[in-house]
């Protein structure tokens, strides 16, 4: 049975038969931890809209990104492939990076465009800019783009620091690079970006895209990778100073407000019953930022590490009248979004090695996951070491561990960069259902049952790695300051003259 027919039967079973293709809204937070949302137990976060999606939709407890840092995680989300295949390793891309997500990779947007979808991205791309802007989203299947093409701290951010003092925006960023540009499609329309008006612009762009697509009766895909809640936090007048949680809470509130605007627009345009809304985050919280970083809840460590706090993320699926409310403990990943969306849109899967599985049984039947294992590549992925950890069912084995600068300041000494690379032979093994915080490694001695589990994990790891072909590293191609986006390319002296 084809995916499309299967999806139709499932949807009909829930009373949502429709001849038109479903729309997709993919919401992606930045450095938001497992414990940061109200619906994941945070006591003072104000996330009214996300909490509503969680209550009325399906909330995941065991959902993973593929990397503890931004660019690789986003490459996997959009391609359904581990970042090592596409070459988005080690670490992240920079404003002057020579490389980017290779154009021969097939993104969700390209899959859907071939099915007649209108496609847009609003927010943080972070998959390359490059010579002649050849790595921008418009080259990867997106019809429309408004956003900053990388992290908003990858520039001096001078209008983001605490000025004027009555505006709640905080932090210091990379000096020596160009100020961060705001890009519309392929053109710089503002440099530096005005952060205090940015979210309003994003919200308007997203809602107008939905309105236009609905008017044209064209199926659509909106990808909103927010800059919130990455450090340094900012918030416009609708959220600044209005949360209970300081700058991080304000930034999260502003993200939540935009999500509320998008949801109201889906309702007002009458497409809410034909739209799958997915929410997740790219990696764990930046604990080095203390109260300006996020929170991984009861999970160990955060951003930059292959402990659970680095890669296990909050995730929600919502489809009014189609997805029954509930909580799922099934294993799922950002990798699974491309196959799921492709199936629902009646599209063929890209003819490459994919690492994702469709989640339709989980979403529409509260059924079992097709995913049996999750692989953990470190922030600085390299072929020499390969996987740092593997989860199989409820068990996770760490073959290597290493702390990270992003997870500094925690009392747990395994998290910061001072926890140097450690090889574990035998591997550390945890039962993540009994011990989600990875506190108590299971003993192997006199435990043939645990030894058998470990052998099984080793087998899965060996089979996976035998089929892993590392793509050429795009990040190791280096940087060239001349490639940094500049609205006034002939000006001098750079980077300060890039100001429009
Ligand atoms: Mg991130």
JSON list of C-alpha atoms in Angstrom, two decimals, residues 153-239:
[
{"chain": "A", "resi": 153, "resn": "UNK", "atom": "CA", "xyz": [25.54, 35.51, 18.16]},
{"chain": "A", "resi": 154, "resn": "UNK", "atom": "CA", "xyz": [27.84, 34.99, 15.13]},
{"chain": "A", "resi": 155, "resn": "UNK", "atom": "CA", "xyz": [28.44, 38.70, 14.81]},
{"chain": "A", "resi": 156, "resn": "UNK", "atom": "CA", "xyz": [29.03, 41.62, 17.15]},
{"chain": "A", "resi": 157, "resn": "UNK", "atom": "CA", "xyz": [25.29, 42.06, 17.75]},
{"chain": "A", "resi": 158, "resn": "UNK", "atom": "CA", "xyz": [25.88, 45.61, 18.90]},
{"chain": "A", "resi": 159, "resn": "UNK", "atom": "CA", "xyz": [22.23, 46.50, 18.87]},
{"chain": "A", "resi": 160, "resn": "UNK", "atom": "CA", "xyz": [21.43, 43.47, 20.95]},
{"chain": "A", "resi": 161, "resn": "UNK", "atom": "CA", "xyz": [23.40, 44.24, 24.08]},
{"chain": "A", "resi": 162, "resn": "UNK", "atom": "CA", "xyz": [21.76, 46.06, 26.94]},
{"chain": "A", "resi": 163, "resn": "UNK", "atom": "CA", "xyz": [20.95, 49.26, 25.12]},
{"chain": "A", "resi": 164, "resn": "UNK", "atom": "CA", "xyz": [18.67, 51.04, 25.49]},
{"chain": "A", "resi": 165, "resn": "UNK", "atom": "CA", "xyz": [18.65, 49.89, 29.08]},
{"chain": "A", "resi": 166, "resn": "UNK", "atom": "CA", "xyz": [14.88, 49.67, 29.41]},
{"chain": "A", "resi": 167, "resn": "UNK", "atom": "CA", "xyz": [14.70, 46.94, 26.77]},
{"chain": "A", "resi": 168, "resn": "UNK", "atom": "CA", "xyz": [15.25, 43.39, 27.91]},
{"chain": "A", "resi": 169, "resn": "UNK", "atom": "CA", "xyz": [18.01, 42.16, 25.66]},
{"chain": "A", "resi": 170, "resn": "UNK", "atom": "CA", "xyz": [21.24, 40.74, 26.90]},
{"chain": "A", "resi": 171, "resn": "UNK", "atom": "CA", "xyz": [24.60, 39.37, 25.97]},
{"chain": "A", "resi": 172, "resn": "UNK", "atom": "CA", "xyz": [27.83, 39.53, 24.02]},
{"chain": "A", "resi": 173, "resn": "UNK", "atom": "CA", "xyz": [28.58, 37.90, 20.73]},
{"chain": "A", "resi": 174, "resn": "UNK", "atom": "CA", "xyz": [31.41, 37.23, 18.25]},
{"chain": "A", "resi": 175, "resn": "UNK", "atom": "CA", "xyz": [33.39, 40.35, 17.50]},
{"chain": "A", "resi": 176, "resn": "UNK", "atom": "CA", "xyz": [35.39, 40.64, 14.28]},
{"chain": "A", "resi": 177, "resn": "UNK", "atom": "CA", "xyz": [32.64, 39.30, 12.03]},
{"chain": "A", "resi": 178, "resn": "UNK", "atom": "CA", "xyz": [30.07, 41.34, 10.10]},
{"chain": "A", "resi": 179, "resn": "UNK", "atom": "CA", "xyz": [26.95, 42.34, 12.02]},
{"chain": "A", "resi": 180, "resn": "UNK", "atom": "CA", "xyz": [24.19, 39.84, 11.46]},
{"chain": "A", "resi": 181, "resn": "UNK", "atom": "CA", "xyz": [22.17, 40.47, 8.30]},
{"chain": "A", "resi": 182, "resn": "UNK", "atom": "CA", "xyz": [18.45, 40.03, 7.74]},
{"chain": "A", "resi": 183, "resn": "UNK", "atom": "CA", "xyz": [17.89, 38.33, 4.42]},
{"chain": "A", "resi": 184, "resn": "UNK", "atom": "CA", "xyz": [14.79, 38.27, 2.27]},
{"chain": "A", "resi": 185, "resn": "UNK", "atom": "CA", "xyz": [15.04, 35.46, -0.26]},
{"chain": "A", "resi": 186, "resn": "UNK", "atom": "CA", "xyz": [18.64, 36.10, -1.42]},
{"chain": "A", "resi": 187, "resn": "UNK", "atom": "CA", "xyz": [18.99, 39.81, -0.62]},
{"chain": "A", "resi": 188, "resn": "UNK", "atom": "CA", "xyz": [20.22, 41.53, 2.52]},
{"chain": "A", "resi": 189, "resn": "UNK", "atom": "CA", "xyz": [17.44, 43.93, 3.52]},
{"chain": "A", "resi": 190, "resn": "UNK", "atom": "CA", "xyz": [18.85, 45.05, 6.86]},
{"chain": "A", "resi": 191, "resn": "UNK", "atom": "CA", "xyz": [22.32, 44.94, 8.43]},
{"chain": "A", "resi": 192, "resn": "UNK", "atom": "CA", "xyz": [22.53, 44.79, 11.38]},
{"chain": "A", "resi": 193, "resn": "UNK", "atom": "CA", "xyz": [19.20, 43.08, 11.94]},
{"chain": "A", "resi": 194, "resn": "UNK", "atom": "CA", "xyz": [16.91, 44.92, 14.31]},
{"chain": "A", "resi": 195, "resn": "UNK", "atom": "CA", "xyz": [16.31, 42.31, 16.97]},
{"chain": "A", "resi": 196, "resn": "UNK", "atom": "CA", "xyz": [13.61, 44.19, 18.79]},
{"chain": "A", "resi": 197, "resn": "UNK", "atom": "CA", "xyz": [11.42, 44.14, 15.67]},
{"chain": "A", "resi": 198, "resn": "UNK", "atom": "CA", "xyz": [12.63, 40.81, 14.34]},
{"chain": "A", "resi": 199, "resn": "UNK", "atom": "CA", "xyz": [10.04, 38.50, 15.82]},
{"chain": "A", "resi": 200, "resn": "UNK", "atom": "CA", "xyz": [7.20, 40.76, 14.70]},
{"chain": "A", "resi": 201, "resn": "UNK", "atom": "CA", "xyz": [8.60, 40.60, 11.15]},
{"chain": "A", "resi": 202, "resn": "UNK", "atom": "CA", "xyz": [8.86, 36.80, 11.39]},
{"chain": "A", "resi": 203, "resn": "UNK", "atom": "CA", "xyz": [5.34, 36.45, 12.71]},
{"chain": "A", "resi": 204, "resn": "UNK", "atom": "CA", "xyz": [3.95, 38.65, 9.92]},
{"chain": "A", "resi": 205, "resn": "UNK", "atom": "CA", "xyz": [5.92, 36.77, 7.29]},
{"chain": "A", "resi": 206, "resn": "UNK", "atom": "CA", "xyz": [4.72, 33.38, 8.57]},
{"chain": "A", "resi": 207, "resn": "UNK", "atom": "CA", "xyz": [1.08, 34.38, 8.91]},
{"chain": "A", "resi": 208, "resn": "UNK", "atom": "CA", "xyz": [1.02, 36.09, 5.50]},
{"chain": "A", "resi": 209, "resn": "UNK", "atom": "CA", "xyz": [2.49, 33.00, 3.92]},
{"chain": "A", "resi": 210, "resn": "UNK", "atom": "CA", "xyz": [-0.30, 30.87, 5.41]},
{"chain": "A", "resi": 211, "resn": "UNK", "atom": "CA", "xyz": [-2.97, 33.38, 4.33]},
{"chain": "A", "resi": 212, "resn": "UNK", "atom": "CA", "xyz": [-1.61, 33.57, 0.75]},
{"chain": "A", "resi": 213, "resn": "UNK", "atom": "CA", "xyz": [-1.31, 29.79, 0.41]},
{"chain": "A", "resi": 214, "resn": "UNK", "atom": "CA", "xyz": [-4.80, 29.23, 1.82]},
{"chain": "A", "resi": 215, "resn": "UNK", "atom": "CA", "xyz": [-6.24, 31.85, -0.56]},
{"chain": "A", "resi": 216, "resn": "UNK", "atom": "CA", "xyz": [-4.60, 30.11, -3.52]},
{"chain": "A", "resi": 217, "resn": "UNK", "atom": "CA", "xyz": [-5.74, 26.74, -2.14]},
{"chain": "A", "resi": 218, "resn": "UNK", "atom": "CA", "xyz": [-2.18, 25.58, -2.53]},
{"chain": "A", "resi": 219, "resn": "UNK", "atom": "CA", "xyz": [-0.80, 23.07, -0.04]},
{"chain": "A", "resi": 220, "resn": "UNK", "atom": "CA", "xyz": [2.07, 24.58, 1.93]},
{"chain": "A", "resi": 221, "resn": "UNK", "atom": "CA", "xyz": [5.11, 23.87, 4.06]},
{"chain": "A", "resi": 222, "resn": "UNK", "atom": "CA", "xyz": [6.18, 26.50, 6.58]},
{"chain": "A", "resi": 223, "resn": "UNK", "atom": "CA", "xyz": [9.46, 25.90, 8.40]},
{"chain": "A", "resi": 224, "resn": "UNK", "atom": "CA", "xyz": [10.00, 28.24, 11.33]},
{"chain": "A", "resi": 225, "resn": "UNK", "atom": "CA", "xyz": [13.40, 27.64, 12.93]},
{"chain": "A", "resi": 226, "resn": "UNK", "atom": "CA", "xyz": [13.36, 30.33, 15.59]},
{"chain": "A", "resi": 227, "resn": "UNK", "atom": "CA", "xyz": [16.40, 32.09, 17.01]},
{"chain": "A", "resi": 228, "resn": "UNK", "atom": "CA", "xyz": [14.72, 31.72, 20.39]},
{"chain": "A", "resi": 229, "resn": "UNK", "atom": "CA", "xyz": [15.93, 30.63, 22.89]},
{"chain": "A", "resi": 230, "resn": "UNK", "atom": "CA", "xyz": [19.61, 30.68, 21.82]},
{"chain": "A", "resi": 231, "resn": "UNK", "atom": "CA", "xyz": [21.86, 33.06, 23.74]},
{"chain": "A", "resi": 232, "resn": "UNK", "atom": "CA", "xyz": [21.99, 36.09, 23.78]},
{"chain": "A", "resi": 233, "resn": "UNK", "atom": "CA", "xyz": [18.30, 36.46, 24.36]},
{"chain": "A", "resi": 234, "resn": "UNK", "atom": "CA", "xyz": [16.23, 39.27, 22.94]},
{"chain": "A", "resi": 235, "resn": "UNK", "atom": "CA", "xyz": [12.54, 40.08, 22.97]},
{"chain": "A", "resi": 236, "resn": "UNK", "atom": "CA", "xyz": [10.38, 42.79, 21.44]},
{"chain": "A", "resi": 237, "resn": "UNK", "atom": "CA", "xyz": [7.92, 44.90, 23.35]},
{"chain": "A", "resi": 238, "resn": "UNK", "atom": "CA", "xyz": [5.24, 42.17, 23.44]},
{"chain": "A", "resi": 239, "resn": "UNK", "atom": "CA", "xyz": [7.41, 39.90, 25.58]}
]
